[in-house]
Short mmCIF file of C-alpha atoms in Angstrom, two decimals:
data_model
loop_
_atom_site.label_atom_id
_atom_site.label_comp_id
_atom_site.label_asym_id
_atom_site.label_seq_id
_atom_site.Cartn_x
_atom_site.Cartn_y
_atom_site.Cartn_z
CA MET A 42 49.36 -102.77 37.28
CA GLU A 43 49.00 -106.38 35.92
CA SER A 44 51.94 -108.05 33.60
CA LEU A 45 51.23 -109.00 29.98
CA THR A 46 49.82 -111.95 29.69
CA LEU A 47 49.54 -114.32 26.57
CA ASN A 48 45.99 -112.97 26.23
CA HIS A 49 46.50 -109.83 25.48
CA PHE A 50 48.65 -110.48 22.15
CA LEU A 51 46.17 -113.28 21.22
CA THR A 52 43.14 -110.54 21.73
CA LEU A 53 45.23 -107.33 19.93
CA SER A 54 45.19 -110.35 16.92
CA ALA A 55 41.63 -111.06 16.99
CA VAL A 56 40.63 -107.19 16.81
CA LEU A 57 42.65 -106.95 13.75
CA PHE A 58 42.24 -110.08 12.06
CA SER A 59 38.31 -109.36 12.34
CA LEU A 60 39.10 -105.74 11.29
CA GLY A 61 40.33 -107.02 7.91
CA VAL A 62 37.55 -109.42 7.91
CA PHE A 63 35.40 -106.31 8.05
CA GLY A 64 37.73 -104.85 5.06
CA VAL A 65 37.84 -107.16 2.41
CA MET A 66 33.96 -107.91 2.59
CA THR A 67 32.43 -104.55 2.62
CA ARG A 68 34.92 -102.64 0.23
CA ARG A 69 34.61 -102.42 -3.27
CA ASN A 70 38.10 -101.22 -4.36
CA ALA A 71 40.89 -103.75 -4.85
CA VAL A 72 43.02 -102.57 -3.56
CA VAL A 73 41.48 -102.29 0.02
CA VAL A 74 40.78 -105.75 -0.22
CA LEU A 75 44.46 -106.50 -0.99
CA MET A 76 44.91 -104.16 2.10
CA GLY A 77 42.65 -106.33 4.52
CA ILE A 78 43.94 -109.08 3.57
CA GLU A 79 47.18 -107.88 4.47
CA LEU A 80 45.83 -106.89 7.93
CA MET A 81 44.44 -110.77 7.98
CA LEU A 82 48.48 -112.03 7.72
CA ASN A 83 49.91 -109.96 9.76
CA SER A 84 46.95 -111.00 13.04
CA ALA A 85 48.37 -114.35 12.20
CA ASN A 86 52.16 -113.30 12.42
CA ILE A 87 51.60 -111.77 16.15
CA ASN A 88 49.93 -115.20 16.89
CA LEU A 89 52.82 -117.10 15.93
CA ILE A 90 54.68 -114.71 17.61
CA ALA A 91 53.41 -114.41 20.88
CA PHE A 92 52.97 -118.39 20.71
CA SER A 93 56.30 -119.09 19.88
CA ARG A 94 57.41 -116.68 22.50
CA TYR A 95 55.35 -118.53 25.61
CA ASN A 96 55.79 -121.60 24.87
CA GLY A 97 59.72 -121.02 24.84
CA ASN A 98 59.91 -122.82 21.19
CA MET A 99 61.28 -120.72 18.53
CA ASP A 100 58.97 -122.98 15.85
CA GLY A 101 56.73 -120.19 15.37
CA GLN A 102 58.71 -117.58 14.43
CA MET A 103 60.32 -119.74 11.44
CA LEU A 104 56.33 -119.74 10.71
CA ALA A 105 56.11 -116.33 10.10
CA ILE A 106 59.29 -116.03 8.42
CA PHE A 107 57.69 -117.93 6.27
CA VAL A 108 54.09 -116.34 6.20
CA ILE A 109 56.34 -112.84 5.56
CA VAL A 110 57.48 -114.50 2.32
CA LEU A 111 54.53 -115.76 0.82
CA ALA A 112 52.64 -112.10 1.56
CA ALA A 113 55.56 -110.21 -0.34
CA ALA A 114 54.94 -113.04 -3.54
CA GLU A 115 51.13 -112.50 -2.91
CA ALA A 116 50.98 -109.30 -2.80
CA ALA A 117 53.13 -108.95 -6.55
CA VAL A 118 50.90 -111.14 -7.98
CA ALA A 119 47.69 -109.78 -6.75
CA LEU A 120 48.47 -106.38 -8.00
CA ALA A 121 49.87 -107.75 -11.38
CA ILE A 122 46.73 -109.04 -11.57
CA ILE A 123 44.80 -106.13 -10.41
CA LEU A 124 46.84 -103.61 -13.09
CA ASN A 125 45.49 -106.61 -15.81
CA LEU A 126 41.98 -105.70 -14.87
CA TYR A 127 42.14 -102.34 -14.98
CA SER A 128 43.81 -102.09 -18.28
CA ASN A 129 40.72 -104.56 -19.09
CA TYR A 130 37.73 -103.32 -17.14
CA ASN A 131 39.27 -99.17 -16.81
CA THR A 132 37.88 -100.05 -13.21
CA VAL A 133 38.87 -101.79 -10.06
CA ASN A 134 35.47 -102.03 -8.49
CA LEU A 135 35.31 -105.94 -7.44
CA ASP A 136 31.80 -105.86 -7.92
CA GLU A 137 31.78 -104.29 -12.12
CA VAL A 138 34.35 -106.91 -12.71
CA ASP A 139 32.02 -109.99 -13.67
CA GLN A 140 33.25 -111.59 -16.25
CA LEU A 141 35.78 -114.47 -17.31
CA LYS A 142 36.65 -113.46 -20.56
CA GLU A 143 36.51 -110.31 -22.77
CA MET B 213 56.05 -100.08 31.61
CA GLU B 214 56.11 -102.73 29.72
CA VAL B 215 52.01 -103.09 29.97
CA ALA B 216 52.22 -99.23 29.02
CA ILE B 217 54.07 -100.13 25.91
CA PHE B 218 52.07 -102.67 24.90
CA TRP B 219 49.29 -100.43 25.30
CA LEU B 220 50.42 -97.70 23.11
CA LEU B 221 51.41 -99.98 20.57
CA ALA B 222 48.04 -101.58 20.56
CA VAL B 223 45.82 -98.57 20.22
CA ILE B 224 48.22 -97.47 17.46
CA ILE B 225 47.98 -100.93 15.75
CA ILE B 226 43.53 -100.86 16.20
CA ALA B 227 43.57 -97.43 15.48
CA SER B 228 45.80 -97.14 12.33
CA ALA B 229 43.55 -100.69 10.72
CA ALA B 230 40.74 -99.29 11.17
CA ALA B 231 41.18 -96.17 9.85
CA THR B 232 43.18 -98.44 6.46
CA VAL B 233 39.31 -100.39 6.82
CA PHE B 234 36.65 -97.40 7.06
CA SER B 235 38.59 -94.66 5.53
CA LYS B 236 36.97 -93.45 2.41
CA ASN B 237 40.20 -91.62 0.76
CA ILE B 238 42.31 -94.58 -0.83
CA ILE B 239 45.51 -92.76 -0.37
CA TYR B 240 45.03 -92.82 3.82
CA SER B 241 44.25 -96.07 3.36
CA ALA B 242 47.95 -96.94 2.66
CA PHE B 243 49.25 -94.60 5.02
CA SER B 244 47.04 -95.31 8.04
CA LEU B 245 48.37 -99.01 7.05
CA LEU B 246 51.98 -97.87 7.31
CA PHE B 247 51.49 -96.69 10.94
CA SER B 248 49.65 -100.70 11.61
CA PHE B 249 53.38 -102.28 10.40
CA LEU B 250 54.95 -100.37 12.17
CA GLY B 251 53.33 -100.70 14.72
CA VAL B 252 52.68 -104.57 14.57
CA ALA B 253 57.01 -104.56 14.41
CA GLY B 254 57.03 -102.93 17.37
CA ILE B 255 54.91 -105.56 18.89
CA TYR B 256 57.47 -108.24 17.84
CA ALA B 257 60.35 -106.22 19.29
CA MET B 258 58.25 -106.92 22.58
CA LEU B 259 57.35 -110.76 21.94
CA SER B 260 62.02 -110.71 21.43
CA ALA B 261 61.86 -111.61 17.71
CA ASP B 262 64.17 -108.78 16.82
CA PHE B 263 65.28 -110.35 13.43
CA LEU B 264 61.37 -110.38 12.89
CA ALA B 265 60.37 -106.83 13.15
CA VAL B 266 63.47 -106.12 11.47
CA THR B 267 62.19 -107.77 9.00
CA GLN B 268 58.66 -106.69 9.04
CA ILE B 269 59.92 -103.37 8.06
CA MET B 270 61.56 -104.08 5.80
CA VAL B 271 59.89 -106.83 3.40
CA TYR B 272 55.85 -104.77 4.47
CA VAL B 273 56.83 -100.98 5.03
CA GLY B 274 59.62 -101.26 2.24
CA GLY B 275 58.71 -103.69 -0.46
CA ILE B 276 54.45 -104.49 0.27
CA LEU B 277 53.36 -101.11 0.62
CA THR B 278 55.39 -99.61 -1.94
CA LEU B 279 53.76 -102.24 -3.85
CA ILE B 280 50.37 -101.09 -2.22
CA LEU B 281 51.33 -97.61 -3.69
CA PHE B 282 52.25 -97.98 -6.85
CA GLY B 283 49.02 -100.24 -7.33
CA VAL B 284 46.81 -96.65 -6.20
CA MET B 285 48.53 -95.03 -8.62
CA LEU B 286 48.27 -96.69 -11.68
CA THR B 287 44.52 -97.70 -11.03
CA ASN B 288 43.23 -94.45 -10.49
CA ARG B 289 42.90 -92.10 -12.88
CA ILE B 290 44.44 -89.16 -10.12
CA THR B 291 42.97 -85.78 -12.32
CA MET B 292 39.41 -87.11 -12.24
CA MET B 293 39.45 -87.42 -8.00
CA SER B 294 38.32 -90.71 -8.48
CA LEU B 295 40.44 -91.88 -5.16
CA LYS B 296 37.01 -92.25 -3.15
CA THR B 297 36.20 -95.46 -2.97
CA ASP B 298 32.42 -96.22 -1.36
CA VAL B 299 31.62 -98.63 1.34
CA PHE B 300 29.08 -101.35 0.83
CA ASN B 301 27.86 -104.31 2.31
CA PHE B 302 28.22 -102.33 5.40
CA ILE B 303 25.65 -104.24 8.04
CA PRO B 304 26.36 -107.97 7.27
CA GLY B 305 30.39 -107.07 7.31
CA LEU B 306 30.08 -105.40 10.90
CA THR B 307 27.44 -108.45 11.84
CA ILE B 308 30.34 -111.03 10.09
CA ALA B 309 33.14 -108.97 11.46
CA ALA B 310 31.57 -109.18 14.97
CA VAL B 311 30.61 -112.01 15.39
CA MET B 312 33.97 -113.50 14.70
CA LEU B 313 35.51 -111.28 17.19
CA ALA B 314 33.44 -112.30 19.47
CA GLY B 315 33.97 -116.13 19.05
CA LEU B 316 38.08 -115.88 18.75
CA LEU B 317 37.45 -113.93 22.10
CA TYR B 318 35.42 -116.35 23.61
CA VAL B 319 38.02 -119.06 22.65
CA ILE B 320 41.40 -116.87 23.90
CA TRP B 321 39.49 -115.82 26.94
CA VAL B 322 36.83 -118.34 27.71
CA THR B 323 37.55 -122.08 26.85
CA GLY B 324 41.59 -121.37 26.00
CA THR B 325 44.09 -123.39 28.59
CA TRP B 326 47.66 -122.45 27.49
CA ALA B 327 49.95 -121.61 29.97
CA SER B 328 50.84 -117.47 30.18
CA ASP B 329 53.67 -117.36 32.38
CA SER B 330 56.33 -115.94 30.22
CA PRO B 331 59.19 -118.06 30.01
CA ALA B 332 62.79 -115.90 30.52
CA ALA B 333 63.63 -114.06 27.05
CA TRP B 334 65.66 -114.72 24.78
CA ASP B 335 68.67 -112.78 24.12
CA THR B 336 68.83 -112.42 20.39
CA THR B 337 67.01 -114.78 17.84
CA VAL B 338 69.48 -114.24 14.45
CA GLU B 339 71.62 -116.87 15.84
CA THR B 340 68.98 -119.92 16.38
CA ILE B 341 66.94 -118.33 13.56
CA GLY B 342 70.22 -118.62 10.95
CA THR B 343 71.14 -122.39 12.00
CA LEU B 344 67.27 -123.24 12.12
CA THR B 345 67.05 -122.34 8.32
CA ILE B 346 69.74 -124.48 7.27
CA THR B 347 69.22 -127.54 9.74
CA ARG B 348 65.41 -128.30 10.68
CA PHE B 349 63.74 -126.03 8.46
CA LEU B 350 66.20 -126.41 5.07
CA LEU B 351 63.70 -127.94 2.96
CA PRO B 352 60.39 -125.54 3.43
CA PHE B 353 63.43 -122.37 2.81
CA GLU B 354 64.01 -123.97 -0.47
CA VAL B 355 60.99 -124.87 -1.64
CA VAL B 356 60.11 -121.10 -0.20
CA ALA B 357 62.73 -119.18 -2.48
CA ILE B 358 61.86 -121.33 -5.44
CA LEU B 359 58.26 -120.10 -5.23
CA LEU B 360 58.94 -116.79 -4.82
CA LEU B 361 60.81 -117.04 -7.97
CA ILE B 362 57.97 -118.34 -10.07
CA ALA B 363 55.64 -115.50 -8.09
CA VAL B 364 57.93 -112.81 -9.11
CA VAL B 365 58.39 -114.30 -12.88
CA GLY B 366 54.50 -114.22 -13.37
CA ALA B 367 53.88 -111.20 -11.86
CA SER B 368 55.76 -109.25 -14.03
CA PHE B 369 54.55 -111.82 -16.76
CA ILE B 370 51.19 -111.22 -15.74
CA ALA B 371 51.28 -107.02 -15.19
CA ARG B 372 53.30 -106.27 -18.93
CA LYS B 373 51.66 -104.93 -21.97
CA ASP B 374 50.29 -107.14 -24.80
CA LYS B 375 52.07 -106.33 -27.42
CA GLN B 376 49.87 -106.11 -29.85
CA LYS B 377 47.83 -103.40 -28.30
CA ILE B 378 50.74 -101.34 -28.06
CA GLN B 379 51.64 -101.66 -31.62
CA SER B 380 47.87 -100.91 -32.31
#
């Protein structure tokens, strides 16, 4: 059985990223779009940590920690915006939200 | 053994991510996202990033996923069974995702020239991460702490109810 290489992890993260892009592009519901963005951030993190592991260098892991923090902040702000959209439009369908001002 | 665990985790991650993206029911999407996050935590542990694996479980599964579930519950009228969301732009989205995947795989497998022999695994990363946080990454650490504070204050400011709307 062959052993694990860096390419295994990079391929996994490429597939995960493409699924996230697909979710962001094709879903109407804003919450599911947010889930797609989280998938993409996760795949970027897999890349960072895999390179960090195979280079024997810790910097990638530190960057991944910052990415996780930013993902948490982004999720909080995005959900606040989505709740506001819902109270103004009574929907979270992104193609029905087409006005900047009431 | 290691390879078998990797493929198991990869199948879990990809299958549940696909379920997240393709499922019509938003609750199913949220719960399959849970398995995707747990699988990614397993991948972190395989890459000898133990601290990050625990952080992933605590922040993503304990924090972000709970937040997303709150978002699902607060923005859908559950009594009206409007939990279904439809997929649109199916063909263009699939095309762009497939082209992007092909490009990434081409770069990874054909033009990538990085070394792929793995150095010895670290014992534990916690001590090194702690040292790096207060030496080399001190400024980004402080900046990100302030950013998190601003994001939380801003989020609660945006999401609060309007006073006039409550009174009327």
